[in-house]
Amino acid sequence: MILIDYKDTRPIYEQIAERFKTLILKGVMQPDEQMPSVRSLAMELSINPNTIQKAYAELERQDFIYTVKGRGSFVSGNEELVERRKKEYVDQILKLVKEVLEIGMTKMEIVFEIENLQV
């Protein structure tokens, strides 16, 4: 479920948080589903529990999960998160489109590239 890339320059907690975000946004993890316990995930990944706690704190700060005292962490409802993430991606795409238009690429060239995108 969670893999750590030790060649990645990002801190481990960021990699863990990003992987959980992806799983939540794709619907692999459902709203109100319980997250793995800090201790069990730390043992599974052979890393310090504080690293997992830091990843969970980041996920909670960004409203991807919520914590119930004494019960653990759970996935938040993800529809609003998906919409927010889509808007962020569209904003990034529009920024890039503006930049390529400024360097001389035409709208038709951009559309051609999008239509020929291999997914």
PDB file of C-alpha atoms in Angstrom:
ATOM      1  CA  MET A   1       0.000   0.000   0.000  1.00  0.00           C
ATOM      2  CA  ILE A   2       2.676   2.520   1.031  1.00  0.00           C
ATOM      3  CA  LEU A   3       6.132   2.406  -0.509  1.00  0.00           C
ATOM      4  CA  ILE A   4       9.036   4.618   0.449  1.00  0.00           C
ATOM      5  CA  ASP A   5      11.525   5.727  -2.193  1.00  0.00           C
ATOM      6  CA  TYR A   6      14.816   6.367  -0.442  1.00  0.00           C
ATOM      7  CA  LYS A   7      16.176   8.037  -3.604  1.00  0.00           C
ATOM      8  CA  ASP A   8      13.400  10.639  -3.422  1.00  0.00           C
ATOM      9  CA  THR A   9      14.641  13.941  -2.040  1.00  0.00           C
ATOM     10  CA  ARG A  10      11.368  14.585  -0.179  1.00  0.00           C
ATOM     11  CA  PRO A  11      11.200  13.673   3.506  1.00  0.00           C
ATOM     12  CA  ILE A  12       9.659  10.280   4.265  1.00  0.00           C
ATOM     13  CA  TYR A  13       6.653  11.806   6.035  1.00  0.00           C
ATOM     14  CA  GLU A  14       5.830  13.809   2.876  1.00  0.00           C
ATOM     15  CA  GLN A  15       6.031  10.671   0.735  1.00  0.00           C
ATOM     16  CA  ILE A  16       3.685   8.846   3.113  1.00  0.00           C
ATOM     17  CA  ALA A  17       1.226  11.750   3.230  1.00  0.00           C
ATOM     18  CA  GLU A  18       1.271  12.100  -0.566  1.00  0.00           C
ATOM     19  CA  ARG A  19       0.606   8.382  -1.046  1.00  0.00           C
ATOM     20  CA  PHE A  20      -2.365   8.466   1.335  1.00  0.00           C
ATOM     21  CA  LYS A  21      -3.706  11.588  -0.427  1.00  0.00           C
ATOM     22  CA  THR A  22      -3.592   9.724  -3.732  1.00  0.00           C
ATOM     23  CA  LEU A  23      -5.361   6.694  -2.259  1.00  0.00           C
ATOM     24  CA  ILE A  24      -8.055   8.909  -0.746  1.00  0.00           C
ATOM     25  CA  LEU A  25      -8.587  11.002  -3.880  1.00  0.00           C
ATOM     26  CA  LYS A  26      -8.806   7.922  -6.107  1.00  0.00           C
ATOM     27  CA  GLY A  27     -11.426   6.422  -3.808  1.00  0.00           C
ATOM     28  CA  VAL A  28      -9.278   3.461  -2.756  1.00  0.00           C
ATOM     29  CA  MET A  29      -9.765   4.599   0.831  1.00  0.00           C
ATOM     30  CA  GLN A  30     -13.405   5.411   1.552  1.00  0.00           C
ATOM     31  CA  PRO A  31     -14.793   8.173   3.797  1.00  0.00           C
ATOM     32  CA  ASP A  32     -14.806   7.181   7.480  1.00  0.00           C
ATOM     33  CA  GLU A  33     -12.466   4.234   6.803  1.00  0.00           C
ATOM     34  CA  GLN A  34      -9.970   3.803   9.611  1.00  0.00           C
ATOM     35  CA  MET A  35      -6.349   4.608   8.842  1.00  0.00           C
ATOM     36  CA  PRO A  36      -3.672   2.106   9.854  1.00  0.00           C
ATOM     37  CA  SER A  37      -2.476   2.707  13.397  1.00  0.00           C
ATOM     38  CA  VAL A  38       0.706   4.726  13.753  1.00  0.00           C
ATOM     39  CA  ARG A  39       2.449   1.854  15.492  1.00  0.00           C
ATOM     40  CA  SER A  40       1.460  -0.836  12.967  1.00  0.00           C
ATOM     41  CA  LEU A  41       2.354   1.303   9.939  1.00  0.00           C
ATOM     42  CA  ALA A  42       5.684   2.260  11.506  1.00  0.00           C
ATOM     43  CA  MET A  43       6.477  -1.413  12.083  1.00  0.00           C
ATOM     44  CA  GLU A  44       5.345  -2.354   8.563  1.00  0.00           C
ATOM     45  CA  LEU A  45       7.555   0.329   6.990  1.00  0.00           C
ATOM     46  CA  SER A  46      10.383  -0.087   9.524  1.00  0.00           C
ATOM     47  CA  ILE A  47      10.462   3.606  10.340  1.00  0.00           C
ATOM     48  CA  ASN A  48      10.080   5.751  13.424  1.00  0.00           C
ATOM     49  CA  PRO A  49       6.461   6.160  14.642  1.00  0.00           C
ATOM     50  CA  ASN A  50       7.082   9.916  14.919  1.00  0.00           C
ATOM     51  CA  THR A  51       7.466  10.001  11.118  1.00  0.00           C
ATOM     52  CA  ILE A  52       4.035   8.403  10.678  1.00  0.00           C
ATOM     53  CA  GLN A  53       2.577  10.767  13.262  1.00  0.00           C
ATOM     54  CA  LYS A  54       4.000  13.730  11.347  1.00  0.00           C
ATOM     55  CA  ALA A  55       2.471  12.428   8.078  1.00  0.00           C
ATOM     56  CA  TYR A  56      -0.908  11.966   9.789  1.00  0.00           C
ATOM     57  CA  ALA A  57      -0.695  15.463  11.283  1.00  0.00           C
ATOM     58  CA  GLU A  58      -0.095  16.862   7.799  1.00  0.00           C
ATOM     59  CA  LEU A  59      -3.028  14.881   6.382  1.00  0.00           C
ATOM     60  CA  GLU A  60      -5.246  16.154   9.185  1.00  0.00           C
ATOM     61  CA  ARG A  61      -4.089  19.727   8.643  1.00  0.00           C
ATOM     62  CA  GLN A  62      -5.133  19.411   4.992  1.00  0.00           C
ATOM     63  CA  ASP A  63      -8.501  17.842   5.961  1.00  0.00           C
ATOM     64  CA  PHE A  64      -7.782  14.455   4.396  1.00  0.00           C
ATOM     65  CA  ILE A  65      -8.248  12.672   7.719  1.00  0.00           C
ATOM     66  CA  TYR A  66      -9.712  13.351  11.151  1.00  0.00           C
ATOM     67  CA  THR A  67      -8.837  11.903  14.538  1.00  0.00           C
ATOM     68  CA  VAL A  68     -11.195  10.464  17.137  1.00  0.00           C
ATOM     69  CA  LYS A  69      -9.591  10.476  20.566  1.00  0.00           C
ATOM     70  CA  GLY A  70      -8.896   6.924  21.702  1.00  0.00           C
ATOM     71  CA  ARG A  71     -10.096   5.357  18.425  1.00  0.00           C
ATOM     72  CA  GLY A  72      -7.583   6.487  15.810  1.00  0.00           C
ATOM     73  CA  SER A  73      -7.586   8.388  12.532  1.00  0.00           C
ATOM     74  CA  PHE A  74     -10.216   8.133   9.818  1.00  0.00           C
ATOM     75  CA  VAL A  75     -10.564   9.241   6.193  1.00  0.00           C
ATOM     76  CA  SER A  76     -12.592  12.423   5.727  1.00  0.00           C
ATOM     77  CA  GLY A  77     -15.366  12.637   3.134  1.00  0.00           C
ATOM     78  CA  ASN A  78     -13.490  12.998  -0.132  1.00  0.00           C
ATOM     79  CA  GLU A  79     -15.853  14.750  -2.598  1.00  0.00           C
ATOM     80  CA  GLU A  80     -14.819  18.241  -1.503  1.00  0.00           C
ATOM     81  CA  LEU A  81     -11.171  17.165  -1.474  1.00  0.00           C
ATOM     82  CA  VAL A  82     -11.429  15.851  -5.035  1.00  0.00           C
ATOM     83  CA  GLU A  83     -13.011  19.090  -6.230  1.00  0.00           C
ATOM     84  CA  ARG A  84     -10.366  21.166  -4.445  1.00  0.00           C
ATOM     85  CA  ARG A  85      -7.575  19.053  -5.968  1.00  0.00           C
ATOM     86  CA  LYS A  86      -9.120  19.353  -9.453  1.00  0.00           C
ATOM     87  CA  LYS A  87      -9.196  23.132  -9.075  1.00  0.00           C
ATOM     88  CA  GLU A  88      -5.543  23.147  -7.986  1.00  0.00           C
ATOM     89  CA  TYR A  89      -4.589  21.072 -11.038  1.00  0.00           C
ATOM     90  CA  VAL A  90      -6.597  23.277 -13.402  1.00  0.00           C
ATOM     91  CA  ASP A  91      -4.885  26.353 -11.937  1.00  0.00           C
ATOM     92  CA  GLN A  92      -1.475  24.732 -12.511  1.00  0.00           C
ATOM     93  CA  ILE A  93      -2.408  23.759 -16.076  1.00  0.00           C
ATOM     94  CA  LEU A  94      -3.636  27.261 -16.877  1.00  0.00           C
ATOM     95  CA  LYS A  95      -0.425  28.750 -15.501  1.00  0.00           C
ATOM     96  CA  LEU A  96       1.624  26.438 -17.725  1.00  0.00           C
ATOM     97  CA  VAL A  97      -0.572  27.144 -20.760  1.00  0.00           C
ATOM     98  CA  LYS A  98      -0.052  30.869 -20.231  1.00  0.00           C
ATOM     99  CA  GLU A  99       3.704  30.328 -20.084  1.00  0.00           C
ATOM    100  CA  VAL A 100       3.852  28.259 -23.289  1.00  0.00           C
ATOM    101  CA  LEU A 101       1.636  30.795 -25.074  1.00  0.00           C
ATOM    102  CA  GLU A 102       4.075  33.510 -23.996  1.00  0.00           C
ATOM    103  CA  ILE A 103       6.997  31.649 -25.591  1.00  0.00           C
ATOM    104  CA  GLY A 104       5.182  31.313 -28.902  1.00  0.00           C
ATOM    105  CA  MET A 105       3.283  28.021 -28.844  1.00  0.00           C
ATOM    106  CA  THR A 106      -0.183  28.341 -30.386  1.00  0.00           C
ATOM    107  CA  LYS A 107      -3.471  27.225 -28.862  1.00  0.00           C
ATOM    108  CA  MET A 108      -3.848  24.751 -31.721  1.00  0.00           C
ATOM    109  CA  GLU A 109      -0.458  23.201 -30.893  1.00  0.00           C
ATOM    110  CA  ILE A 110      -1.488  22.864 -27.257  1.00  0.00           C
ATOM    111  CA  VAL A 111      -4.819  21.261 -28.195  1.00  0.00           C
ATOM    112  CA  PHE A 112      -3.003  18.895 -30.576  1.00  0.00           C
ATOM    113  CA  GLU A 113      -0.648  17.804 -27.791  1.00  0.00           C
ATOM    114  CA  ILE A 114      -3.548  17.252 -25.373  1.00  0.00           C
ATOM    115  CA  GLU A 115      -5.543  15.242 -27.923  1.00  0.00           C
ATOM    116  CA  ASN A 116      -2.523  13.041 -28.630  1.00  0.00           C
ATOM    117  CA  LEU A 117      -1.745  12.516 -24.951  1.00  0.00           C
ATOM    118  CA  GLN A 118      -1.062   8.879 -24.142  1.00  0.00           C
ATOM    119  CA  VAL A 119      -2.704   7.889 -20.860  1.00  0.00           C
TER     120      VAL A 119
END
